[in-house]
PDB file of C-alpha atoms and ligand atoms in Angstrom:
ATOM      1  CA  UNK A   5     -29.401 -31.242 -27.575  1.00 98.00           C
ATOM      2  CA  UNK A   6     -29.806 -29.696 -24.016  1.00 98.00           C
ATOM      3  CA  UNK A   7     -33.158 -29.490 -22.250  1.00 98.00           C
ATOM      4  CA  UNK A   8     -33.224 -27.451 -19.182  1.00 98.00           C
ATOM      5  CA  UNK A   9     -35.738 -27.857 -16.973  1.00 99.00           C
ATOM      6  CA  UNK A  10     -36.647 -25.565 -14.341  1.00 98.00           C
ATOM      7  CA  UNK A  11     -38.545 -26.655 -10.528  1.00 98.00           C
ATOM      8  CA  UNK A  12     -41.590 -24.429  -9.242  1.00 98.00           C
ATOM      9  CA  UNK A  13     -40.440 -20.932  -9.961  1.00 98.00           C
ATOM     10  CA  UNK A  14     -42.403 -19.122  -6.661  1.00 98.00           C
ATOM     11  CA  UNK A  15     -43.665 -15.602  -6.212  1.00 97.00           C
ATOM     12  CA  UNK A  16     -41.973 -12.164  -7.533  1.00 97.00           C
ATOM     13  CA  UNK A  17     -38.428 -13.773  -5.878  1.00 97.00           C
ATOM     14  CA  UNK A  18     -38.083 -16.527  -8.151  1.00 98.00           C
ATOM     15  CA  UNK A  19     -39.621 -14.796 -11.193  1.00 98.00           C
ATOM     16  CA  UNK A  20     -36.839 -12.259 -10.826  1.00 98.00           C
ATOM     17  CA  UNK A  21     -34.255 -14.279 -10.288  1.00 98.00           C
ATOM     18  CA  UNK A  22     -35.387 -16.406 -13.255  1.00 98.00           C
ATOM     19  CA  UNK A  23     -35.209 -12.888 -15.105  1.00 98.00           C
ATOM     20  CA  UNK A  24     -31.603 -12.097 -14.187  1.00 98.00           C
ATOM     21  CA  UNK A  25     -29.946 -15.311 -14.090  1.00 98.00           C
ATOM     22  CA  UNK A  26     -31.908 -17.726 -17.085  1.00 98.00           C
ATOM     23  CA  UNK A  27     -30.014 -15.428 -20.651  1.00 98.00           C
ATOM     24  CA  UNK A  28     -26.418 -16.576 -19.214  1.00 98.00           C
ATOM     25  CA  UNK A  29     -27.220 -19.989 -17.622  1.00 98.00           C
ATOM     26  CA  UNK A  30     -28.798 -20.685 -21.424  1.00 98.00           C
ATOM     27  CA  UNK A  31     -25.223 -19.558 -22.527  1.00 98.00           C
ATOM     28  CA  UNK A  32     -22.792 -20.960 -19.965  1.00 98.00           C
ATOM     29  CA  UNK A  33     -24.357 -24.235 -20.406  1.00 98.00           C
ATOM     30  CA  UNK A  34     -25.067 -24.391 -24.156  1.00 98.00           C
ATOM     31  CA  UNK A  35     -29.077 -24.824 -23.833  1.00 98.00           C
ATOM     32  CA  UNK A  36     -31.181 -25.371 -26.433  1.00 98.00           C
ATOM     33  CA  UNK A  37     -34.461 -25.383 -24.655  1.00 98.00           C
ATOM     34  CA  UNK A  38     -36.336 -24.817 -21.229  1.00 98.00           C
ATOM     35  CA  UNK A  39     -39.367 -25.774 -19.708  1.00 98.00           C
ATOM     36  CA  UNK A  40     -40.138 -24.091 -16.191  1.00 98.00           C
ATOM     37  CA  UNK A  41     -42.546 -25.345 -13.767  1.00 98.00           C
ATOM     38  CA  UNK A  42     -45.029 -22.077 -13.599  1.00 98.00           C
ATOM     39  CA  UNK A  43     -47.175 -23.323 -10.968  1.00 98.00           C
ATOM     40  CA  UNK A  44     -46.502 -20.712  -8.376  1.00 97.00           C
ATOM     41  CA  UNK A  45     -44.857 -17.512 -10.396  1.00 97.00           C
ATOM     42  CA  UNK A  46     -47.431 -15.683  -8.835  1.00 94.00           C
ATOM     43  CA  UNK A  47     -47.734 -17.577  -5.805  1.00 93.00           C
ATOM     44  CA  UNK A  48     -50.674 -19.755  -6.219  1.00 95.00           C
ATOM     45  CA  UNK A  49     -51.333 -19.845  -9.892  1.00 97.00           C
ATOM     46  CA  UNK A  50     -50.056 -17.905 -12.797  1.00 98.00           C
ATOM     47  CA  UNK A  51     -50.513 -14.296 -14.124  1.00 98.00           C
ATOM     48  CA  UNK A  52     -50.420 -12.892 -17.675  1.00 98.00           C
ATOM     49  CA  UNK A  53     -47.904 -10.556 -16.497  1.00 98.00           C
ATOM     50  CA  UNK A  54     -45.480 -13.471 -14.953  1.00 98.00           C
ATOM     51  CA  UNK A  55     -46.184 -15.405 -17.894  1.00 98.00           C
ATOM     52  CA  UNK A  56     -44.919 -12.421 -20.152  1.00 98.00           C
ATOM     53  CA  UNK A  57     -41.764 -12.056 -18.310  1.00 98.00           C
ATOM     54  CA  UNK A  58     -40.675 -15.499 -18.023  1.00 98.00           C
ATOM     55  CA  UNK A  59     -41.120 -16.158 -21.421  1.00 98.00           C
ATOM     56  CA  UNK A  60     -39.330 -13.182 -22.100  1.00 98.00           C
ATOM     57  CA  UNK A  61     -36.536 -14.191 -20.051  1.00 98.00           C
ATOM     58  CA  UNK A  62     -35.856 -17.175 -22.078  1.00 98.00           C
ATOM     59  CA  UNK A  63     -38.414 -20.378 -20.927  1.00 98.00           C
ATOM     60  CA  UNK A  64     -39.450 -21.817 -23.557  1.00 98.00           C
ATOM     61  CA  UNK A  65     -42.358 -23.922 -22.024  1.00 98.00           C
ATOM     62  CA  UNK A  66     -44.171 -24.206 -19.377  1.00 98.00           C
ATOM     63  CA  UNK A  67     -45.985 -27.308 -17.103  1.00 98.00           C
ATOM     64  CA  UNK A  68     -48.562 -26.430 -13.892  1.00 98.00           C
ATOM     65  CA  UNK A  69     -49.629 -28.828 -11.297  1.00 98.00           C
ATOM     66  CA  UNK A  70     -52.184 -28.762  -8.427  1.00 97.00           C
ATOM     67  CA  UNK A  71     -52.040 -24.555  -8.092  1.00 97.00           C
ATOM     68  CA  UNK A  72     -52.805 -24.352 -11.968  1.00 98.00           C
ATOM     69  CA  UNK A  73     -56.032 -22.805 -11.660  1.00 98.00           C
ATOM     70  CA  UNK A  74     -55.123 -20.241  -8.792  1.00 97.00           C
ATOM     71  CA  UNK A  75     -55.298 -17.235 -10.219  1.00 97.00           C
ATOM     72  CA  UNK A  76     -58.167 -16.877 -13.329  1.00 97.00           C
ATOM     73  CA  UNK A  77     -55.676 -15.272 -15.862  1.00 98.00           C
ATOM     74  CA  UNK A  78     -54.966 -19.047 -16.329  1.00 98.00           C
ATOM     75  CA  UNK A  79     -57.591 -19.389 -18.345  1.00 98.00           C
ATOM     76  CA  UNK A  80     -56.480 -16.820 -20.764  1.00 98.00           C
ATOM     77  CA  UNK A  81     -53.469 -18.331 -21.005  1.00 98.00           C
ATOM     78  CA  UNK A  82     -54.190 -21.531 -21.643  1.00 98.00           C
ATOM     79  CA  UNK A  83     -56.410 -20.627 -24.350  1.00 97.00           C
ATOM     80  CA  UNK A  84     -54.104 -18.196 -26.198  1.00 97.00           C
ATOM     81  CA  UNK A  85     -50.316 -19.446 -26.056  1.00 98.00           C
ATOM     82  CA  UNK A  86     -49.096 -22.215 -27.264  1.00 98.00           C
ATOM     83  CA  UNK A  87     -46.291 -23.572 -25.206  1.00 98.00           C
ATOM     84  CA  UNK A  88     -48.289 -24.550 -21.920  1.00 98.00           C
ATOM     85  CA  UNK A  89     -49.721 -27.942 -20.477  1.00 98.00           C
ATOM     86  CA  UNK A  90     -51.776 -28.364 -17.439  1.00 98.00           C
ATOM     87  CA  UNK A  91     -51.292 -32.050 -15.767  1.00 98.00           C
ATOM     88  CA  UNK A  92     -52.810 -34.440 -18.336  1.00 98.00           C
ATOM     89  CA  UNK A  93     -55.057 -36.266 -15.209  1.00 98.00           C
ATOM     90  CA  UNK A  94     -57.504 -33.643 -14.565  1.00 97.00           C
ATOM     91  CA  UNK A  95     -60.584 -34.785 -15.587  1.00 95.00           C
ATOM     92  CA  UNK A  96     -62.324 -34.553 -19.162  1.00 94.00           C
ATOM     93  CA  UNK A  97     -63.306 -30.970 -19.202  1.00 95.00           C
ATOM     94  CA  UNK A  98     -60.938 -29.250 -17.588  1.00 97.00           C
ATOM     95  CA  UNK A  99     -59.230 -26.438 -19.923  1.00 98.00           C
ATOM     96  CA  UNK A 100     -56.033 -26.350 -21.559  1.00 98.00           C
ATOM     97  CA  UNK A 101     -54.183 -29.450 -22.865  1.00 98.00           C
ATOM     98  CA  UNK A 102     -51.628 -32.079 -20.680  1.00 98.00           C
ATOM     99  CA  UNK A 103     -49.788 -32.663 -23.703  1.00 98.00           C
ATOM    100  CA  UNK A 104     -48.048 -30.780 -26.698  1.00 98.00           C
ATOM    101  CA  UNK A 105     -44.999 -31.180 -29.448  1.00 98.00           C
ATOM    102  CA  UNK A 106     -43.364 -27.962 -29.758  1.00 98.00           C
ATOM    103  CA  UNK A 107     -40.774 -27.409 -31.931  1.00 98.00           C
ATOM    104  CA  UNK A 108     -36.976 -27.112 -31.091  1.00 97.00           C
ATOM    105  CA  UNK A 109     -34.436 -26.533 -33.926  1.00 93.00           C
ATOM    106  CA  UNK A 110     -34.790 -29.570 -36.237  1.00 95.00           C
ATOM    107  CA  UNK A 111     -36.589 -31.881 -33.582  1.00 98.00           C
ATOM    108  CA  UNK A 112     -40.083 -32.242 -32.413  1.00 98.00           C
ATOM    109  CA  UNK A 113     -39.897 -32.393 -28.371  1.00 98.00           C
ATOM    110  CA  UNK A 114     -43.320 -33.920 -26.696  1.00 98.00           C
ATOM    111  CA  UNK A 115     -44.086 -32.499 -23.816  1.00 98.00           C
ATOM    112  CA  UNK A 116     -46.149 -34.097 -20.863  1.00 98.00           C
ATOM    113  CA  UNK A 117     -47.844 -33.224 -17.863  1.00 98.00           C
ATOM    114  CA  UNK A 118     -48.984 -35.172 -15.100  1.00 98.00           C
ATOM    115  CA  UNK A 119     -49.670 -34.885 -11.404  1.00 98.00           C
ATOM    116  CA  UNK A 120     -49.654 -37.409  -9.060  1.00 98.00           C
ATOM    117  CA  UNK A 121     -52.761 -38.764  -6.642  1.00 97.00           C
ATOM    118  CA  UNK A 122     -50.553 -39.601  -2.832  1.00 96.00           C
ATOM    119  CA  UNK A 123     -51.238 -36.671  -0.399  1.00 93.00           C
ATOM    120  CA  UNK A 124     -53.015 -34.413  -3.380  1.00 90.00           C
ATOM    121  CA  UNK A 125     -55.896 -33.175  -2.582  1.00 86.00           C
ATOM    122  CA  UNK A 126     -57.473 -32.696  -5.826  1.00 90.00           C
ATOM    123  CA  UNK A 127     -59.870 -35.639  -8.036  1.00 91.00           C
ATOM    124  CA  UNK A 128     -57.637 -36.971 -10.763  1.00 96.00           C
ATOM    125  CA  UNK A 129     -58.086 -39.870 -13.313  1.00 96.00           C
ATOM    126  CA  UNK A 130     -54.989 -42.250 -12.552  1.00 97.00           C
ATOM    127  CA  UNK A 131     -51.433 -40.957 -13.841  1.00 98.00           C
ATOM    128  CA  UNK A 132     -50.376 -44.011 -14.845  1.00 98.00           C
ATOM    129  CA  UNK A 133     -53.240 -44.857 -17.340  1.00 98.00           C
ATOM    130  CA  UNK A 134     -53.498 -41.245 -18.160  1.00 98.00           C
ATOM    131  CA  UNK A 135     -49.667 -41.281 -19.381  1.00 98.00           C
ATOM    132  CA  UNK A 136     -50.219 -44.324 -21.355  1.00 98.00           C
ATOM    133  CA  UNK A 137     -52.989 -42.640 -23.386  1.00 98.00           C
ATOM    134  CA  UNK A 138     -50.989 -39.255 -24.050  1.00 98.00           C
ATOM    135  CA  UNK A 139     -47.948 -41.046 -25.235  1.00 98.00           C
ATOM    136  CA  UNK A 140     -50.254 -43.149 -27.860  1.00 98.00           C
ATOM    137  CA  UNK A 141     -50.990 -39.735 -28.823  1.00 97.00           C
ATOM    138  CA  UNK A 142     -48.467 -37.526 -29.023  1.00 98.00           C
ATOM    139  CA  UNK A 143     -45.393 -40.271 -29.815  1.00 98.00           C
ATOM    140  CA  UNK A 144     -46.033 -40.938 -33.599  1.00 98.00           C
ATOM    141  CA  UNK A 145     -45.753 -36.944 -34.078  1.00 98.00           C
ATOM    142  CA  UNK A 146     -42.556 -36.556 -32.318  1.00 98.00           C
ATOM    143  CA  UNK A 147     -38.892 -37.217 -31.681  1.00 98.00           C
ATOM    144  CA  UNK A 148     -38.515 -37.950 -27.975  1.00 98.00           C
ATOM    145  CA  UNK A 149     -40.790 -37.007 -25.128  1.00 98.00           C
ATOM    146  CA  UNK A 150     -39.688 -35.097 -21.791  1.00 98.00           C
ATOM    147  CA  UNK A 151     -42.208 -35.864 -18.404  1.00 98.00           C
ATOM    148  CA  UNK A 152     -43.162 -33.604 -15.802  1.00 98.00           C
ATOM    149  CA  UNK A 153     -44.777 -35.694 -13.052  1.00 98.00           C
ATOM    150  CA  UNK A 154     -46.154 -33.340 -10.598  1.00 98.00           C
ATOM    151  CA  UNK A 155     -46.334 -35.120  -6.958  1.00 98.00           C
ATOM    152  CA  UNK A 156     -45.435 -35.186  -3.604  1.00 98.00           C
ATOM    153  CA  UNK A 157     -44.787 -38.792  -2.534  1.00 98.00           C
ATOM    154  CA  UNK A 158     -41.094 -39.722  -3.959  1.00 98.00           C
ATOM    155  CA  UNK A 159     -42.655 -43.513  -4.127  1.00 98.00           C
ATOM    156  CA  UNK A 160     -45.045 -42.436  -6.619  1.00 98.00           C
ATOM    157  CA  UNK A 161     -41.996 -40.716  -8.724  1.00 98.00           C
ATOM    158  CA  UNK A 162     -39.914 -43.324  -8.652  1.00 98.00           C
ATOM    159  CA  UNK A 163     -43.025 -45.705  -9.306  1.00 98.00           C
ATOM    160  CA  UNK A 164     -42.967 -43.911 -12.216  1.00 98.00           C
ATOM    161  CA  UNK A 165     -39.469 -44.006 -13.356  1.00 98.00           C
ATOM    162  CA  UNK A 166     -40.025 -47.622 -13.447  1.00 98.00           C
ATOM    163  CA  UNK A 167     -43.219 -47.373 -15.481  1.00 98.00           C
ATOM    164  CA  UNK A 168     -41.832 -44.806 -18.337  1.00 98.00           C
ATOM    165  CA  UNK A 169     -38.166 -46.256 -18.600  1.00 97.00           C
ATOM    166  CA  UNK A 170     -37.335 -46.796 -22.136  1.00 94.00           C
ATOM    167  CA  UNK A 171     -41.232 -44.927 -22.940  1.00 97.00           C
ATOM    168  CA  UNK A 172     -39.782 -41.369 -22.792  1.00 98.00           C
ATOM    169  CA  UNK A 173     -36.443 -39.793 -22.774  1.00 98.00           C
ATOM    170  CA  UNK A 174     -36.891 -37.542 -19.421  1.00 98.00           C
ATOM    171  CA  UNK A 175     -38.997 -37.703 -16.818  1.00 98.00           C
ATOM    172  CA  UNK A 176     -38.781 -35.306 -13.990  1.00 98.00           C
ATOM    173  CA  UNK A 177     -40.648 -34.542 -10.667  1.00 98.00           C
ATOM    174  CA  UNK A 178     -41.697 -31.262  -9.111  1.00 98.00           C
ATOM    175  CA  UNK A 179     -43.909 -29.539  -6.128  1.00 98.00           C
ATOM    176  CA  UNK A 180     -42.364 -30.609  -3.346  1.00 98.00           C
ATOM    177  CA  UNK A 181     -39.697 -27.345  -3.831  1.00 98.00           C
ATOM    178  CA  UNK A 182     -36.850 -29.380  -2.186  1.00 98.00           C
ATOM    179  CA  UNK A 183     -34.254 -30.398  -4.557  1.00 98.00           C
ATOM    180  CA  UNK A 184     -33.136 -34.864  -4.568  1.00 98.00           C
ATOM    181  CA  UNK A 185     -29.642 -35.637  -5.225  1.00 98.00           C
ATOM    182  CA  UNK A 186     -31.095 -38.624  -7.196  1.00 98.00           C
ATOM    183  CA  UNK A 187     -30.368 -37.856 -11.002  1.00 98.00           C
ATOM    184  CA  UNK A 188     -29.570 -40.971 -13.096  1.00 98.00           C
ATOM    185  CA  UNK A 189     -29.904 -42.263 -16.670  1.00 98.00           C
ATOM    186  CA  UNK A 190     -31.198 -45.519 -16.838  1.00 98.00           C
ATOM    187  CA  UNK A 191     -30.021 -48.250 -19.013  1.00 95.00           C
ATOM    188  CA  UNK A 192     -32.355 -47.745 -21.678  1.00 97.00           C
ATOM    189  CA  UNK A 193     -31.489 -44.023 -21.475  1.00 98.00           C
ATOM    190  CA  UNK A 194     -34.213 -42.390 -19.718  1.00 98.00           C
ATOM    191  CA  UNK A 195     -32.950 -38.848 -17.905  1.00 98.00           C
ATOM    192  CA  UNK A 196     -34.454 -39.356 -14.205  1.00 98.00           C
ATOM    193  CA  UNK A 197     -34.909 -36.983 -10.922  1.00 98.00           C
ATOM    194  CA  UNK A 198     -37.226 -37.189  -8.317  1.00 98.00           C
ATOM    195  CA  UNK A 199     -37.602 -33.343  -7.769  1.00 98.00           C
ATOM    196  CA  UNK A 200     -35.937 -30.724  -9.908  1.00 98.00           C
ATOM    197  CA  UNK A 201     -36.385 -28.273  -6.150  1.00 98.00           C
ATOM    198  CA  UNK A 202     -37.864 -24.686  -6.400  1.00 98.00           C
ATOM    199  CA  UNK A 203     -36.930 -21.626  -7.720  1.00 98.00           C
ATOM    200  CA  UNK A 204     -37.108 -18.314  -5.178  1.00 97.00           C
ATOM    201  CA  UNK A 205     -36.619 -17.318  -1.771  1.00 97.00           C
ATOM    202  CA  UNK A 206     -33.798 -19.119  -0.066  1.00 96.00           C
ATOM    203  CA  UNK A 207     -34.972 -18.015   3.338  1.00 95.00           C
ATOM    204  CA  UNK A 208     -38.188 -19.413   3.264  1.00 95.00           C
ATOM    205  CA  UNK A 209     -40.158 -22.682   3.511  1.00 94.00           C
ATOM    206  CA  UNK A 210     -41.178 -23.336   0.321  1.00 95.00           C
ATOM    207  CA  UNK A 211     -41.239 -20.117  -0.756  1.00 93.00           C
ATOM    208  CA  UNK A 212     -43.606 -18.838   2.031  1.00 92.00           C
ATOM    209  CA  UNK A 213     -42.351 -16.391   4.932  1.00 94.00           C
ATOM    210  CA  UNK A 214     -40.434 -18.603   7.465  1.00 94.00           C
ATOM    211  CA  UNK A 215     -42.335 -16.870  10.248  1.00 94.00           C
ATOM    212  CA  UNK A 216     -46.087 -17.820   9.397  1.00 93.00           C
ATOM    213  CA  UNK A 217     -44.662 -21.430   8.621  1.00 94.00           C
ATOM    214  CA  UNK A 218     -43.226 -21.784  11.886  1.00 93.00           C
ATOM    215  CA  UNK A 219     -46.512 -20.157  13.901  1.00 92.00           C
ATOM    216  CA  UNK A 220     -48.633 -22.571  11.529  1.00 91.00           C
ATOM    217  CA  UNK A 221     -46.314 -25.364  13.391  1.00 92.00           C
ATOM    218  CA  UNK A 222     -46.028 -24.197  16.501  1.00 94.00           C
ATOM    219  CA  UNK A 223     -50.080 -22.856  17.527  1.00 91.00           C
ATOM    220  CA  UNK A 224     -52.023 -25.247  14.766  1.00 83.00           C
ATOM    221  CA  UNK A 225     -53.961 -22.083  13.735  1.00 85.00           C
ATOM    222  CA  UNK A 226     -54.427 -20.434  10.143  1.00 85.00           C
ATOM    223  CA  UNK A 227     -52.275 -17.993   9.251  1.00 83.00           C
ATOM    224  CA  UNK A 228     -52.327 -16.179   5.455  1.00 88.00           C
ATOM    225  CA  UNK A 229     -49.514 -17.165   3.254  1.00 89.00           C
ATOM    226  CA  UNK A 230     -47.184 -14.314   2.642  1.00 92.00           C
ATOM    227  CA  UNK A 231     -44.396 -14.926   0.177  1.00 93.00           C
ATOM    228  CA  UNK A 232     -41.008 -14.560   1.080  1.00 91.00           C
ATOM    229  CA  UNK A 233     -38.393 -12.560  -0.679  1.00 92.00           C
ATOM    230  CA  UNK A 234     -34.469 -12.693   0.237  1.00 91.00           C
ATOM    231  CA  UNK A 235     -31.561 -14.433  -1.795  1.00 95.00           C
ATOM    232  CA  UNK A 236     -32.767 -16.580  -4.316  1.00 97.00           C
ATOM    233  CA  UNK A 237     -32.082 -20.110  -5.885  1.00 98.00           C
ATOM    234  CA  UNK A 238     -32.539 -21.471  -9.523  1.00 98.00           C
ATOM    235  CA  UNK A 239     -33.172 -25.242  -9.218  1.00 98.00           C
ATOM    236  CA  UNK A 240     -33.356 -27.327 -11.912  1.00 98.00           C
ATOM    237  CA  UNK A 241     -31.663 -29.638 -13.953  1.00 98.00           C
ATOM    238  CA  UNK A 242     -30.060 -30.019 -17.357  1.00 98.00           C
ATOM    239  CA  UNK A 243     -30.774 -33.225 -20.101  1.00 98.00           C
ATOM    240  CA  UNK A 244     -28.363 -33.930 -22.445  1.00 98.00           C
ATOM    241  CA  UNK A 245     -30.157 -35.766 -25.252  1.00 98.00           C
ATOM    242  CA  UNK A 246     -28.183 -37.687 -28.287  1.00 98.00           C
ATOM    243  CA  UNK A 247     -29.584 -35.874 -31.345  1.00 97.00           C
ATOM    244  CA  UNK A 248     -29.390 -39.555 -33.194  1.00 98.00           C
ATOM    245  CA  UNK A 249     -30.822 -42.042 -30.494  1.00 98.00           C
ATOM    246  CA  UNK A 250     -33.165 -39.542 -29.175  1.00 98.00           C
ATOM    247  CA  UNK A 251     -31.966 -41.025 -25.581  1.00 98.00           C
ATOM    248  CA  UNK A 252     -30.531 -39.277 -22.656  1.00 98.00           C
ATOM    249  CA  UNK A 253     -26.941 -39.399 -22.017  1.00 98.00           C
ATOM    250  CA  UNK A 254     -26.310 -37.007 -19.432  1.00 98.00           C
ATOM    251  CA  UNK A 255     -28.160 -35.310 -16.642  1.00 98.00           C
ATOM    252  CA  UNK A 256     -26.895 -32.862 -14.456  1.00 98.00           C
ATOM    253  CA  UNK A 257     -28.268 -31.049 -11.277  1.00 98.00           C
ATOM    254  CA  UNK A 258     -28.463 -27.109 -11.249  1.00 97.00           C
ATOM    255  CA  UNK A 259     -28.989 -24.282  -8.644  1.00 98.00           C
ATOM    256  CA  UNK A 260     -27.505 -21.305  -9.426  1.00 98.00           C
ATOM    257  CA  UNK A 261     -27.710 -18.071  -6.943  1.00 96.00           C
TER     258      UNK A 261
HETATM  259 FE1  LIG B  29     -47.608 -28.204  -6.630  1.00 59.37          FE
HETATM  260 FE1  LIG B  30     -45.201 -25.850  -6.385  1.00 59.37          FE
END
């Protein structure tokens, strides 16, 4: 079984590239199912509408992170569809889930969310015990698990490969929108990459207009975030997953213009 899983998709760039590009790369490389990071399909936060056409345009599931609650159509959202986790730290309260099983031809595929707590500005409950409670939960009811880990220090990610090896099947990092060339399977066959990279404007930082970046740099004043729209990437990576082990054999690094 292949699980392809899709970094940050940003602003009306990368949610129509997703559109054009996601039926054939499906095809070409025999997927079975996708998660996207939906984060920032509308920038800061998600919309009903750019949850409607990425779904439509083949992603199965989707994970958040720290821009989760950015635009209030979340909230919708998360209380009417089904395939959607918000990172599984934020505290008790908070709505939507960080963890679900969906279902993906004869397997059940858990699904995890978590963000990480180095150079995040946001409260959280610690990742690390917070992982350990939602795989108590969610292991007995299905066949492997898959881990987005939502954080910007590459220490913390790879703290975490170390932690989750042989626990889960994938784990993957995203937000920091720049692709590693780090993908491994571990010996125990756990699918690893630091950061999957973004999805959207090529000529852009981060997805933002180059231009306001660079006067944010240069004169230390505010500027308002414009999104950028030019060429566009679709980074991401794909998990091969034996359908009798339930272990990852094979994981291989995508960006596709
Ligand atoms: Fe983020
Ligand atoms: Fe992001």
């Amino acid at each position: 079984m292949k699980i392809l899983a899709i970094g940050d998709i940003f602003g009306e760039c990368g949610v129509e590239h997703v559109s054009m590009v996601l039926r054939s790369l499906k095809i070409d490389e025999d997927i079975d199912f996708c998660i996207a990071n939906g984060e920032n399909t509308s920038g800061t936060g998600m919309t009903v509408s750019d949850y409607d056409k990425l779904y439509d345009a083949g992603v199965d599931a989707f994970t958040m992170g720290n821009h989760t609650f950015g635009k209030k159509d979340i909230f919708k959202i998360l209380e009417n569809e089904t395939n959607i986790v918000r990172p599984a730290n934020f505290p008790d309260g908070t709505p939507g889930v960080g963890s679900r099983v969906l279902k993906c031809k004869n397997k059940k595929i858990g699904i995890i969310n978590i963000m990480g707590r180095v150079d995040i500005s946001i409260s959280l409950d610690c990742p690390f015990r917070t992982i350990d409670r939602e795989i108590e939960k969610i292991k007995p009811l299905c066949d492997f698990i898959v881990v987005d880990f939502h954080a910007e220090a590459t220490s913390e990610k790879k703290a975490m490969m170390f932690y989750l090896d042989s626990r889960v099947s994938v784990l993957y990092g995203t937000h920091t929108h720049v692709q590693t060339a780090d993908e491994t399977v571990t010996k125990s066959g756990m699918g690893y990459i630091t950061d999957l990279g973004m999805t959207g404007a090529e000529d852009s930082v981060l997805g933002v207009k180059k231009e306001i970046i660079l006067k944010r740099f240069i004169n230390a004043l505010p500027q308002k975030f414009e999104y950028a729209y030019s060429r566009a990437v679709l980074c991401g990576a794909v998990f091969e997953i034996d359908e009798t082990t339930h272990k990852c054999v094979c994981v291989k690094r995508i960006c596709v213009r």
